[in-house]
Amino acid sequence: QVQLVESGGGLVQAGGSLRLSCATSGRTFSRYAMGWFRQAPGKEREIVARITWSRGSTDYADSVKGRFTISRDSAKNTVFLQMNSLKPEDTAVYYCAAQSRAALPEYDYWGQGTQVTVSS
């Protein structure tokens, strides 16, 4: 089994920053990409950012472009989400997910989520 554990969430004022981490452990997993998703109360889950594991190519939701940065540390099997200029509408539970090529476009494994709350 593969485990994903997120950390780094919390309460921050609008305009502030947070850095989320997602550590992977368990059996060897040939990942193609990692993604960060979020789900706010009463809303559907949406993808925030995605990074391909081997090349490091990135994609972002329009709502976070220029404010969020996804990165990875391949040696530590960890993916990060640097969130700057946070807005109240960024408040959500943030999840990381791992994707194999075989699972495209779905994701194979999910973390338990970390709460991000941005106060106005």
Coordinates of N, CA, C and O in Angstrom, one line a residue, residues 2-6 21-25 29-37 47-60 70-74 76-81 95-101 104 106-111:
V2 N 0.3 2.3 -0.5 CA 1.0 3.6 -0.6 C 0.3 4.6 0.3 O -0.9 4.7 0.3
Q3 N 1.0 5.3 1.2 CA 0.4 6.3 2.0 C 0.9 7.7 1.7 O 2.1 7.9 1.4
L4 N 0.0 8.6 1.7 CA 0.3 10.0 1.4 C -0.1 10.8 2.7 O -1.3 10.6 3.2
V5 N 0.8 11.6 3.2 CA 0.5 12.3 4.4 C 0.8 13.8 4.2 O 1.9 14.2 4.0
E6 N -0.3 14.6 4.3 CA -0.1 16.1 4.1 C 0.2 16.7 5.4 O -0.3 16.2 6.5
S21 N 3.1 20.3 2.6 CA 3.9 19.2 2.2 C 3.1 17.9 2.1 O 2.1 17.7 2.8
C22 N 3.6 17.0 1.2 CA 2.9 15.7 1.1 C 4.0 14.6 1.0 O 4.7 14.6 -0.1
A23 N 4.1 13.8 2.0 CA 5.2 12.8 2.0 C 4.6 11.5 1.6 O 3.5 11.1 2.1
T24 N 5.3 10.7 0.8 CA 4.8 9.4 0.3 C 5.6 8.3 1.0 O 6.9 8.4 1.1
S25 N 5.0 7.3 1.4 CA 5.7 6.1 2.0 C 4.9 4.9 1.6 O 3.9 4.9 1.0
F29 N 6.1 2.8 -5.8 CA 5.0 3.2 -6.7 C 5.6 4.0 -7.8 O 6.3 5.0 -7.6
S30 N 5.3 3.5 -9.0 CA 5.8 4.2 -10.2 C 4.9 5.4 -10.5 O 3.9 5.2 -11.3
R31 N 5.1 6.5 -10.0 CA 4.2 7.6 -10.2 C 4.5 8.4 -11.4 O 5.7 8.6 -11.8
Y32 N 3.5 8.8 -12.1 CA 3.6 9.7 -13.2 C 3.5 11.1 -12.9 O 4.2 12.0 -13.4
A33 N 2.6 11.4 -11.9 CA 2.4 12.8 -11.5 C 1.9 12.8 -10.1 O 1.4 11.8 -9.6
M34 N 2.0 14.0 -9.5 CA 1.3 14.3 -8.2 C 0.5 15.5 -8.4 O 0.8 16.4 -9.1
G35 N -0.6 15.5 -7.6 CA -1.5 16.7 -7.7 C -2.0 17.1 -6.4 O -1.9 16.4 -5.4
W36 N -2.3 18.4 -6.3 CA -2.9 19.0 -5.1 C -4.4 19.4 -5.5 O -4.6 20.1 -6.5
F37 N -5.3 19.0 -4.7 CA -6.7 19.3 -4.9 C -7.2 20.0 -3.6 O -6.5 20.0 -2.6
I47 N -9.0 20.5 -8.8 CA -7.6 20.4 -8.8 C -7.0 21.8 -8.8 O -7.5 22.7 -9.4
V48 N -5.9 21.9 -8.0 CA -5.3 23.2 -7.8 C -4.0 23.2 -8.6 O -3.7 24.2 -9.3
A49 N -3.2 22.2 -8.5 CA -1.9 22.1 -9.2 C -1.5 20.7 -9.5 O -1.9 19.8 -8.7
R50 N -0.7 20.5 -10.5 CA -0.2 19.2 -10.8 C 1.2 19.3 -11.3 O 1.6 20.2 -11.9
I51 N 2.0 18.2 -11.0 CA 3.4 18.2 -11.4 C 3.8 16.8 -11.9 O 3.4 15.8 -11.2
T52 N 4.4 16.7 -13.0 CA 4.8 15.4 -13.5 C 6.1 15.1 -12.8 O 7.0 15.9 -12.5
W53 N 6.3 13.8 -12.4 CA 7.3 13.4 -11.5 C 8.7 13.5 -12.1 O 9.7 13.9 -11.5
S54 N 8.8 12.9 -13.3 CA 10.1 12.8 -14.0 C 10.6 14.2 -14.5 O 11.8 14.5 -14.3
R55 N 9.7 14.9 -15.2 CA 10.2 16.1 -15.9 C 9.9 17.4 -15.1 O 10.5 18.4 -15.3
G56 N 9.0 17.3 -14.1 CA 8.7 18.4 -13.3 C 7.8 19.5 -14.0 O 7.8 20.6 -13.6
S57 N 7.1 19.0 -15.0 CA 6.2 20.0 -15.7 C 5.0 20.3 -14.8 O 4.5 19.4 -14.1
T58 N 4.6 21.5 -14.8 CA 3.5 21.9 -13.9 C 2.3 22.5 -14.6 O 2.4 23.1 -15.7
D59 N 1.2 22.4 -14.0 CA -0.1 23.0 -14.4 C -0.8 23.5 -13.2 O -0.7 22.9 -12.1
Y60 N -1.5 24.6 -13.4 CA -2.2 25.3 -12.3 C -3.7 25.6 -12.7 O -3.9 26.0 -13.8
I70 N 3.8 24.6 -7.2 CA 4.0 23.2 -6.8 C 5.4 22.8 -7.2 O 6.0 23.2 -8.2
S71 N 6.0 22.0 -6.3 CA 7.4 21.5 -6.5 C 7.5 20.1 -5.9 O 6.6 19.6 -5.2
R72 N 8.6 19.4 -6.3 CA 8.8 18.1 -5.7 C 10.2 17.9 -5.3 O 11.1 18.5 -5.9
D73 N 10.5 17.0 -4.3 CA 11.8 16.5 -4.0 C 11.8 15.0 -4.2 O 11.2 14.3 -3.4
S74 N 12.3 14.7 -5.4 CA 12.2 13.2 -5.8 C 13.0 12.3 -4.8 O 12.5 11.2 -4.5
K76 N 13.2 12.6 -1.6 CA 12.4 12.4 -0.4 C 11.0 12.0 -0.7 O 10.2 11.9 0.2
N77 N 10.7 11.8 -2.0 CA 9.3 11.4 -2.3 C 8.2 12.3 -1.7 O 7.2 11.9 -1.2
T78 N 8.5 13.6 -1.8 CA 7.7 14.6 -1.2 C 7.3 15.7 -2.3 O 8.2 16.1 -3.1
V79 N 6.1 16.1 -2.2 CA 5.6 17.2 -3.1 C 5.2 18.3 -2.2 O 4.7 18.1 -1.1
F80 N 5.4 19.6 -2.7 CA 5.1 20.8 -1.9 C 4.1 21.6 -2.7 O 4.0 21.6 -3.9
L81 N 3.4 22.5 -1.9 CA 2.6 23.5 -2.5 C 2.8 24.8 -1.7 O 2.4 24.9 -0.5
Y95 N -5.9 18.3 -0.4 CA -5.5 16.9 -0.5 C -4.4 16.8 -1.6 O -4.4 17.4 -2.6
C96 N -3.4 15.9 -1.3 CA -2.5 15.5 -2.3 C -2.9 14.1 -2.9 O -3.5 13.4 -2.2
A97 N -2.5 13.9 -4.1 CA -2.8 12.6 -4.7 C -1.7 12.2 -5.7 O -1.0 13.0 -6.2
A98 N -1.6 10.9 -5.8 CA -0.5 10.3 -6.7 C -1.2 9.6 -7.8 O -2.2 8.9 -7.7
Q99 N -0.6 9.8 -9.0 CA -1.1 9.3 -10.2 C -0.1 8.4 -11.0 O 1.0 8.9 -11.2
S100 N -0.5 7.2 -11.3 CA 0.3 6.4 -12.2 C -0.1 6.6 -13.7 O -1.2 7.1 -13.9
R101 N 0.7 6.3 -14.6 CA 0.4 6.4 -16.0 C -0.8 5.6 -16.3 O -1.7 6.0 -17.1
L104 N -4.2 7.3 -15.5 CA -4.6 8.5 -16.1 C -6.1 8.4 -16.7 O -6.4 7.4 -17.3
E106 N -7.3 9.5 -13.8 CA -7.6 9.4 -12.4 C -6.3 9.3 -11.6 O -5.2 9.2 -12.1
Y107 N -6.5 9.4 -10.3 CA -5.4 9.3 -9.3 C -5.6 8.0 -8.5 O -6.7 7.6 -8.1
D108 N -4.4 7.4 -8.2 CA -4.4 6.1 -7.5 C -4.6 6.2 -6.0 O -5.3 5.5 -5.4
Y109 N -3.9 7.2 -5.4 CA -3.8 7.3 -4.0 C -4.0 8.7 -3.5 O -3.6 9.7 -4.2
W110 N -4.6 8.8 -2.4 CA -5.0 10.1 -1.8 C -4.6 10.2 -0.4 O -4.6 9.2 0.4
G111 N -4.2 11.4 0.0 CA -3.9 11.7 1.4 C -5.2 12.0 2.2 O -6.3 12.0 1.6

